[in-house]
Tab-separated table of C-alpha atoms in Angstrom:
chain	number	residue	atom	x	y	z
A	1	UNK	CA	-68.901	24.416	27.380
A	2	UNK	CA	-70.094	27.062	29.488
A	3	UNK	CA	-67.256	29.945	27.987
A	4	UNK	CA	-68.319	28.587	24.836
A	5	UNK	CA	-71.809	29.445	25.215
A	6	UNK	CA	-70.955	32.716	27.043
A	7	UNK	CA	-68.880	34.142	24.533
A	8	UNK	CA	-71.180	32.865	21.294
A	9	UNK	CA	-74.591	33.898	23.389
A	10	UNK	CA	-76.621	30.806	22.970
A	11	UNK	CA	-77.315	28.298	25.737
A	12	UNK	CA	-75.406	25.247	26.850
A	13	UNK	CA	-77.602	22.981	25.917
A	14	UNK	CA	-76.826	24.483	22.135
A	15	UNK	CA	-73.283	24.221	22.472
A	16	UNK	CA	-73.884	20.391	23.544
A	17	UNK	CA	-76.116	19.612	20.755
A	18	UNK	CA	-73.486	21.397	18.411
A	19	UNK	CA	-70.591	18.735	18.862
A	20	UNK	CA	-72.598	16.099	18.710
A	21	UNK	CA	-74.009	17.593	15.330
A	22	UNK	CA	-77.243	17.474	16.129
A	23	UNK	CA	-80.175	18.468	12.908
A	24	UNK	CA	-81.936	20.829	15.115
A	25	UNK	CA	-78.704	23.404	14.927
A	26	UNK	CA	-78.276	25.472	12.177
A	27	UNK	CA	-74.853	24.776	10.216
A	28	UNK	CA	-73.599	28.431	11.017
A	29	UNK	CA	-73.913	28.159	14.784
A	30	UNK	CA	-72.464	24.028	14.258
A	31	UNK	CA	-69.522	25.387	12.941
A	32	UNK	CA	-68.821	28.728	15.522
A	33	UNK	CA	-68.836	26.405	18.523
A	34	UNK	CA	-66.993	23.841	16.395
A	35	UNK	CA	-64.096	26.655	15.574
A	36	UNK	CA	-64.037	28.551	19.292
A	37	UNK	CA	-63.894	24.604	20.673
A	38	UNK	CA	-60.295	23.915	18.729
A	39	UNK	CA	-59.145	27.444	19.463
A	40	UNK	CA	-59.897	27.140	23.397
A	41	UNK	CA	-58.434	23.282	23.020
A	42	UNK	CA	-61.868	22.044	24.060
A	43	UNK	CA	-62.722	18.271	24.303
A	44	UNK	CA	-65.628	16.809	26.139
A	45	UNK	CA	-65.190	15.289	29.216
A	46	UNK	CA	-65.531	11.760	28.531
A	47	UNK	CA	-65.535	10.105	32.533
A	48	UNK	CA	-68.605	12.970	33.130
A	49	UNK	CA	-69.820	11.658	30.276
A	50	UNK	CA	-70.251	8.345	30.414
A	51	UNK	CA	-71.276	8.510	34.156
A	52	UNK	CA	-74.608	10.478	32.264
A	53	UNK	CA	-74.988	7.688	29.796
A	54	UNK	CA	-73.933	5.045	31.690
A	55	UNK	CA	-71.392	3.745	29.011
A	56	UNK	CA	-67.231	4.360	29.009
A	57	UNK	CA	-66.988	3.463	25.798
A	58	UNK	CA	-64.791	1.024	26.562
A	59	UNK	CA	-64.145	-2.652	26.663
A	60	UNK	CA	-61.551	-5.106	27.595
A	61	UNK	CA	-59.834	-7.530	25.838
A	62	UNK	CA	-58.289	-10.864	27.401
A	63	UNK	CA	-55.574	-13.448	25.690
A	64	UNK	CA	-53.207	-15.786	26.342
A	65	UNK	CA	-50.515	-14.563	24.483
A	66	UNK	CA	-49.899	-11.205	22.166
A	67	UNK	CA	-47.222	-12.564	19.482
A	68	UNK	CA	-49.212	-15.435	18.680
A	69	UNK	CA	-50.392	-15.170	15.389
A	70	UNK	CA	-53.761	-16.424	15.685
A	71	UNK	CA	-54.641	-13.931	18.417
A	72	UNK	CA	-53.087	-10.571	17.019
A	73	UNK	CA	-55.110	-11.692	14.136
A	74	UNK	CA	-58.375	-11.705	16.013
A	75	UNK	CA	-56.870	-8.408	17.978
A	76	UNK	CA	-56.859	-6.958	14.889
A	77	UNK	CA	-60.349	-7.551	13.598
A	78	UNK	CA	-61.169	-6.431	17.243
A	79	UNK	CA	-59.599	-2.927	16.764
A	80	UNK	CA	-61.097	-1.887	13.342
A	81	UNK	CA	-64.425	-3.287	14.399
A	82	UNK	CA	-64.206	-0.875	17.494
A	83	UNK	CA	-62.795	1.830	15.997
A	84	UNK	CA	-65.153	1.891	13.579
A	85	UNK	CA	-68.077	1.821	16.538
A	86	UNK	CA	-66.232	4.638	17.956
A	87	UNK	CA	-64.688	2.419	21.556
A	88	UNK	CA	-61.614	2.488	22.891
A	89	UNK	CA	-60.119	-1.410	23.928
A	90	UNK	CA	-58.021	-2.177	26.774
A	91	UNK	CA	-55.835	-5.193	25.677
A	92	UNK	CA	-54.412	-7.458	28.817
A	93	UNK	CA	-52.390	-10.719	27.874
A	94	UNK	CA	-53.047	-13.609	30.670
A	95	UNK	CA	-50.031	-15.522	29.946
A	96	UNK	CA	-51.563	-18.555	30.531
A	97	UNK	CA	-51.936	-17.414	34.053
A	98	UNK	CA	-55.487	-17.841	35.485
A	99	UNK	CA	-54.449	-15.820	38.561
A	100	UNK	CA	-52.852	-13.246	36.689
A	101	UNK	CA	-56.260	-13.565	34.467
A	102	UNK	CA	-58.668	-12.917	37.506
A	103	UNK	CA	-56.826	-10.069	38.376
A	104	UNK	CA	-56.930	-8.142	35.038
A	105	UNK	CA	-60.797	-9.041	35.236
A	106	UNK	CA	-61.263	-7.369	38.598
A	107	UNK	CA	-59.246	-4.318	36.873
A	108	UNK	CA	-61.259	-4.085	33.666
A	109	UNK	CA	-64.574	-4.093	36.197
A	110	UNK	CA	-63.221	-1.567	38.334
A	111	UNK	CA	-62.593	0.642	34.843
A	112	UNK	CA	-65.963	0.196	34.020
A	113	UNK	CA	-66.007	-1.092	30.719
A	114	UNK	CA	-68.909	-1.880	28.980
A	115	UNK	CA	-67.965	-5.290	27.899
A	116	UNK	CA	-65.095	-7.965	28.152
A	117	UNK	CA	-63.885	-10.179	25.527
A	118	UNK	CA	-61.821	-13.434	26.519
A	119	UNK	CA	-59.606	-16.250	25.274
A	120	UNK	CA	-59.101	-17.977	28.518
A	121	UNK	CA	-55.608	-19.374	29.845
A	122	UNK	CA	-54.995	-22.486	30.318
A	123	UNK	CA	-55.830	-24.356	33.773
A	124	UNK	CA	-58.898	-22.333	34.524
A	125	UNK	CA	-60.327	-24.634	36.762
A	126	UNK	CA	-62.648	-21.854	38.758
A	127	UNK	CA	-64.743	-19.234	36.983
A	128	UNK	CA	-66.497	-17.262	39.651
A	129	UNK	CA	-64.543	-14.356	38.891
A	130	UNK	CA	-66.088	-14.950	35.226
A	131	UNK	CA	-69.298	-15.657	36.807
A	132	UNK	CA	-68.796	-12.231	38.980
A	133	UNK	CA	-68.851	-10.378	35.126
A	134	UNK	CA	-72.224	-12.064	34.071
A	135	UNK	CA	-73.664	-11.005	37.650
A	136	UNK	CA	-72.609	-7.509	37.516
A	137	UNK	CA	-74.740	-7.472	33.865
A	138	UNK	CA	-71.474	-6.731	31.861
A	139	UNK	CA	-71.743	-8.325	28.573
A	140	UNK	CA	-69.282	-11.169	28.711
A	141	UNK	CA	-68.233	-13.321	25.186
A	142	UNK	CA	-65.834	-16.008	24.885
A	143	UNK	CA	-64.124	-16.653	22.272
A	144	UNK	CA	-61.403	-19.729	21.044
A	145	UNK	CA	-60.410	-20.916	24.812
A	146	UNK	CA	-63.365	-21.367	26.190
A	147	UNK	CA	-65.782	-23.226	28.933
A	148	UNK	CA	-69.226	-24.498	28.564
A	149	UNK	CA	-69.944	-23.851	32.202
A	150	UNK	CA	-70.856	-19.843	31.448
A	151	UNK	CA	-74.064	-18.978	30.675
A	152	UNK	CA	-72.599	-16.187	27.632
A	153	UNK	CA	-72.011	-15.738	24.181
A	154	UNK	CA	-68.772	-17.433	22.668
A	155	UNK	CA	-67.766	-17.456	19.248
A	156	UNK	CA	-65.408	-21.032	18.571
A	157	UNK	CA	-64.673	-23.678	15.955
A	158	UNK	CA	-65.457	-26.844	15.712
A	159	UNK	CA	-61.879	-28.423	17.124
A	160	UNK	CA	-63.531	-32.043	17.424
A	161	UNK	CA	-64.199	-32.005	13.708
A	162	UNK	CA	-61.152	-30.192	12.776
A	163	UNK	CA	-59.036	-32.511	14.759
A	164	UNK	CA	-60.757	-35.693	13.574
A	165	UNK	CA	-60.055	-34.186	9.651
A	166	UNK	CA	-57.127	-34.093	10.103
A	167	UNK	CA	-56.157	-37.531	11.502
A	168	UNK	CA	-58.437	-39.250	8.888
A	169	UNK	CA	-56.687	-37.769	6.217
A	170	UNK	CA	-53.197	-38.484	7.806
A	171	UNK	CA	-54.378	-42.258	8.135
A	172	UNK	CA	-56.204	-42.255	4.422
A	173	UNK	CA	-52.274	-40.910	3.396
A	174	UNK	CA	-51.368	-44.404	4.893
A	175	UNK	CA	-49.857	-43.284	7.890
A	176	UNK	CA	-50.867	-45.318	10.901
A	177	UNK	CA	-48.763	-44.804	14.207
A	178	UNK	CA	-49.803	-41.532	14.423
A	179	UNK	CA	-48.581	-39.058	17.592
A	180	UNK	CA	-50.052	-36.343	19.225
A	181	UNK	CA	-48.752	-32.971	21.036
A	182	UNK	CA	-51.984	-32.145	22.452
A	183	UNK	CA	-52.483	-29.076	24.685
A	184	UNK	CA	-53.042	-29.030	28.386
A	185	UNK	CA	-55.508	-30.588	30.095
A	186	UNK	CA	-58.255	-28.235	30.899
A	187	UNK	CA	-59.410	-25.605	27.827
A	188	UNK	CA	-61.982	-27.389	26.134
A	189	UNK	CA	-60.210	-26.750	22.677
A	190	UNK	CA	-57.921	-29.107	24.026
A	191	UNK	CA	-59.983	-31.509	25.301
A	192	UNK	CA	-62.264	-31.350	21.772
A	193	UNK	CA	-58.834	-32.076	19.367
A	194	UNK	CA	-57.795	-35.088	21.401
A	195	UNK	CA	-61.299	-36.648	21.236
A	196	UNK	CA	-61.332	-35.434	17.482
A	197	UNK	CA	-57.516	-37.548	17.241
A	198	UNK	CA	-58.902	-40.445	19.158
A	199	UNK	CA	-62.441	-40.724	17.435
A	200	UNK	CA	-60.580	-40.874	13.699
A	201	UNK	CA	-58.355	-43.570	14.940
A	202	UNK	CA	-61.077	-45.934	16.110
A	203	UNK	CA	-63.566	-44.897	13.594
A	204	UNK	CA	-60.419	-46.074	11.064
A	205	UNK	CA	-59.963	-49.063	12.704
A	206	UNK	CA	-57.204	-48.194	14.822
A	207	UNK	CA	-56.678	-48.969	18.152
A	208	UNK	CA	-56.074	-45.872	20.397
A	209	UNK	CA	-52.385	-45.668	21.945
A	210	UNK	CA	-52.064	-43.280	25.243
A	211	UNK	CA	-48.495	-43.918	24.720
A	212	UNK	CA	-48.683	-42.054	21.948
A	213	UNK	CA	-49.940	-38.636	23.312
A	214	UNK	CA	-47.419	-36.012	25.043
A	215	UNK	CA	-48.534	-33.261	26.702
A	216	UNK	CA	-47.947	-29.630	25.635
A	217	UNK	CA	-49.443	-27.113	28.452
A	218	UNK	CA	-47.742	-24.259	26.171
A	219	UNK	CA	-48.470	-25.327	23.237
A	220	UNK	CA	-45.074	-23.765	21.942
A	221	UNK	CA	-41.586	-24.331	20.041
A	222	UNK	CA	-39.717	-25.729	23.234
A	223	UNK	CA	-42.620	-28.416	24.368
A	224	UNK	CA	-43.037	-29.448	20.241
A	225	UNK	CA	-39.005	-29.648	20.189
A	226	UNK	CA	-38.637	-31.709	23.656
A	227	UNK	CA	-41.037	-33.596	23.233
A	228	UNK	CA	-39.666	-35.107	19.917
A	229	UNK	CA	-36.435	-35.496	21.547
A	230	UNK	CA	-38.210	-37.538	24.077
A	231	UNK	CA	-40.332	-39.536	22.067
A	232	UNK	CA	-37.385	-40.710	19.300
A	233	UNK	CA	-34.407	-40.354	21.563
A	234	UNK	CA	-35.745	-41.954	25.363
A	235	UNK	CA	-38.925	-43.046	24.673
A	236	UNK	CA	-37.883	-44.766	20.978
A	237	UNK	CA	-41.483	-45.058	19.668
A	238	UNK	CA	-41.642	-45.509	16.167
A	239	UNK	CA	-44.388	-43.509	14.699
A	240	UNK	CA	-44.477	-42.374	10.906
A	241	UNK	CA	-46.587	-39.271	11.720
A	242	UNK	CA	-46.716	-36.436	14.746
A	243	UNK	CA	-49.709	-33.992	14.860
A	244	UNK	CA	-49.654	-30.960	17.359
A	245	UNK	CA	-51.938	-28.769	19.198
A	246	UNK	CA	-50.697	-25.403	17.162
A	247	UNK	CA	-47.915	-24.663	14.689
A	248	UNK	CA	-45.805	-23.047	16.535
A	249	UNK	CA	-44.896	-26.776	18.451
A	250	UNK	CA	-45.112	-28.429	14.560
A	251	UNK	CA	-42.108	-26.038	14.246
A	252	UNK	CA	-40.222	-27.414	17.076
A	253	UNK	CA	-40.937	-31.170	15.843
A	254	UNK	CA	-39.277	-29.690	12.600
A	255	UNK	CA	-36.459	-28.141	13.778
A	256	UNK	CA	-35.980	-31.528	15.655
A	257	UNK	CA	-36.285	-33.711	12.588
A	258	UNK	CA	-34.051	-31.730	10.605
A	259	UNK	CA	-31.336	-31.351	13.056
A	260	UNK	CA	-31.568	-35.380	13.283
A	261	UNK	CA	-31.885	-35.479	9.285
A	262	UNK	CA	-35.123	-37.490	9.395
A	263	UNK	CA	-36.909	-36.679	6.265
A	264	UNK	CA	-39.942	-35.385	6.181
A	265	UNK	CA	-42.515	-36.695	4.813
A	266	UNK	CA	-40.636	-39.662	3.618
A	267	UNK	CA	-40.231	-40.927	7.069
A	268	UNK	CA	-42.119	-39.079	9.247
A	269	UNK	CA	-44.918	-36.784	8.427
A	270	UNK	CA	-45.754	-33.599	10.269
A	271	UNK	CA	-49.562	-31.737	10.644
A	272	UNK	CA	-49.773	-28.564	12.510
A	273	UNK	CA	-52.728	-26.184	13.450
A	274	UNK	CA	-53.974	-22.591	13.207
A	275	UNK	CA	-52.007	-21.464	9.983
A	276	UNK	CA	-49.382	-19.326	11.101
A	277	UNK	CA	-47.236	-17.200	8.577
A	278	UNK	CA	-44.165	-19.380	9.200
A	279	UNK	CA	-45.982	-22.631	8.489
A	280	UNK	CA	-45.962	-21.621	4.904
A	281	UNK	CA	-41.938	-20.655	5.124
A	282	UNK	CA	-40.418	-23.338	7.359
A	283	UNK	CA	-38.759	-26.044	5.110
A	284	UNK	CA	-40.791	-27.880	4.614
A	285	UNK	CA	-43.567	-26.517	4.773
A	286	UNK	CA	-46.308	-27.248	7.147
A	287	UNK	CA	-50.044	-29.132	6.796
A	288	UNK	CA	-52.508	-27.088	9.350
A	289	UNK	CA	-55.690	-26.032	9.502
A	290	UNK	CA	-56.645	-22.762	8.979
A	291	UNK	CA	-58.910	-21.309	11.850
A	292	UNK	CA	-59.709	-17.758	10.135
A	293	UNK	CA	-58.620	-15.887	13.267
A	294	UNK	CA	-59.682	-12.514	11.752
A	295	UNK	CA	-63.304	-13.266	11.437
A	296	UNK	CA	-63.705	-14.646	14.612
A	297	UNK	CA	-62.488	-11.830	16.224
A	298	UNK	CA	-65.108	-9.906	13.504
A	299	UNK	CA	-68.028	-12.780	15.003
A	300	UNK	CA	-66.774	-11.629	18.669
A	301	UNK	CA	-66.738	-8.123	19.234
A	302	UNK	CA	-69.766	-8.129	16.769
A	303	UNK	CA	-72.154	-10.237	19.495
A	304	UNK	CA	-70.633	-8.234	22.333
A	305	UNK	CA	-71.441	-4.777	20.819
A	306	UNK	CA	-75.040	-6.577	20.320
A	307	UNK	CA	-75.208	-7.350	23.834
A	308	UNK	CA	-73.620	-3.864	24.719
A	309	UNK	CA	-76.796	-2.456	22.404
A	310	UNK	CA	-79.297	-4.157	23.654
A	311	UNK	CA	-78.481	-3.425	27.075
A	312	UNK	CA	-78.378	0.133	26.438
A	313	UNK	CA	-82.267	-0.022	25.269
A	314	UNK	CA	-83.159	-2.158	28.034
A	315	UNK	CA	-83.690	-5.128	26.062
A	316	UNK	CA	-83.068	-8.541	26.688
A	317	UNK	CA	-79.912	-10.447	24.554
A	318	UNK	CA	-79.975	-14.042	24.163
A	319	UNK	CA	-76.673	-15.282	24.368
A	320	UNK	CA	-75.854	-17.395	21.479
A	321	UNK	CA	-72.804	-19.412	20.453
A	322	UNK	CA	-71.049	-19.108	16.808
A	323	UNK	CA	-68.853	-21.735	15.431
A	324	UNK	CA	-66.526	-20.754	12.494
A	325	UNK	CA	-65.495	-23.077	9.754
A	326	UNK	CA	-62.411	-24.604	9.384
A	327	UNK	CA	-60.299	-25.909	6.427
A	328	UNK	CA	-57.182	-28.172	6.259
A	329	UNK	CA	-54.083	-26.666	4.093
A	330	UNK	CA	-51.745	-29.311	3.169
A	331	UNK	CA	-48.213	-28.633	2.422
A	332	UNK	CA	-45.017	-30.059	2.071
A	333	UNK	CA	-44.948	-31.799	5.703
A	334	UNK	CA	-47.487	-34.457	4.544
């Protein structure tokens, strides 16, 4: 900036307000710096910057798992939304790890972003390190996988409803032994479908069977596909319907089914969640719900630029919770 201003005669502070277009410089002088800044390869500094505004323009993303539809649809939203605010986004996948999770949040802090997004892994059990984000006065939302212990903005759906719409339409379908992949233990999505599952069985007048609930920590292909082999092949239950935590272990039950030739739905009926691309491909094809990923990654970064915003003017941000609505899709499987 400084040969700029030497060789053009005007000040520094000119050749500053030039780049960032500023009204108070005349277009002629805007567009000298502009041209001897691309011939001398000029860019500003952006570290030196941001330690004089106090902002990297920069924030950090957190999920479980990359390929999974759901989330590279909400990573999605999350990169046109910043792009379009003019932030760069650091994307870290947790792989269900909360250790490997605390660690990438000690990184992001020590990169000085000015804001984390999260989808947090499974068996997060302690949250200081969460807790350490609030306390540092880093805007901090939550979205999907989340816990109600955090004083922050988070941006869900309702799973208990979701869940419970599902099963009531399964049962009002006149199926009635109805089993469920649920997720692990911990992430209160998880927790919120199997009270959903349970609540629509008693409130239909049908007696609630742990028998009939198999874990799925991963909530993927292998657990849906073992876990069907377990349940008709060691455990022999009969059922005539098997909901699960996410598509992807709905496709497992399939590929189980079919391998076994047990139609579907004549003899068993099958109800996935979050409305992956190859629900509506598989044969058959899958009943879900459809979580619109895409605008809840739109409803997330959107509260944590607020909170970003209002921290820049030294105002105070209420943190706030958004739930997004849900809708069943019903296919073949049912």
């Amino acid at each position: 900036m400084k040969e700029i201003a030497q060789t053009l005669g005007i000040s520094i502070s000119t050749v500053s307000k030039a780049l960032k277009d500023y009204p108070d410089v005349s277009v002629s002088t805007k567009q000298k710096v502009v041209d001897l800044a691309q011939t001398l390869n000029f860019s500003p500094n952006s570290f030196a910057q941001s330690l004089r505004s106090k902002e990297s323009k920069t924030i950090g993303v957190i999920v479980p798992n990359m390929v999974h539809y759901y989330f590279s649809s909400i990573l999605d939203a999350i990169l046109k939304e910043s792009n379009k605010k003019g932030y760069m986004v650091i994307i870290m996948q947790s792989n269900e790890d909360h250790k490997l999770e605390e660690k990438q949040i000690n990184l992001l802090l020590n990169k000085g972003v000015d804001g984390i997004l999260i989808s947090m892994a499974n068996g997060s059990i302690n949250f200081e390190y969460l807790q350490r984000v609030l306390d540092f006065g880093i805007p901090l939302v939550l979205f999907d996988k989340i816990t109600k212990l955090l004083k922050c903005s988070k941006v869900i759906i309702n799973d208990n409803k979701a869940s419970y719409d599902v099963v009531t339409y399964l049962i009002k379908n006149g199926y009635k032994r109805i089993a469920y992949f649920r997720g692990d233990l911990n992430p209160q999505n998880s927790i919120d479908r199997f009270l959903g599952y349970k609540k629509a069985l008693e409130d239909n007048g049908i007696q609630f069977d742990s028998s009939l609930v198999y874990l799925s920590p991963k909530a993927n292909f292998e657990e849906g596909y073992a876990n069907a082999k377990k349940l008709f092949e060691e455990d022999q239950i009969d059922v005539d319907a098997i909901y699960t935590i996410t598509d992807l272990t709905a496709v497992g039950v399939i590929t189980y089914l079919n391998e076994k030739n047990i139609k579907i739905p004549d003899e068993i009926a099958v109800f996935g969640f979050s409305n992956w691309f190859m629900s509506s491909v598989i044969t058959p094809t899958l009943s879900t719900v459809e979580q619109n990923a895409y605008k809840t990654g739109e409803k997330a970064v959107e509260l944590l630029f607020k909170e970003i915003d209002s921290k820049q003017k030294g105002e105070p941000f209420k943190e706030r919770t958004i739930t997004i609505d849900t809708e069943l899709v019903i296919r073949n499987s049912t």
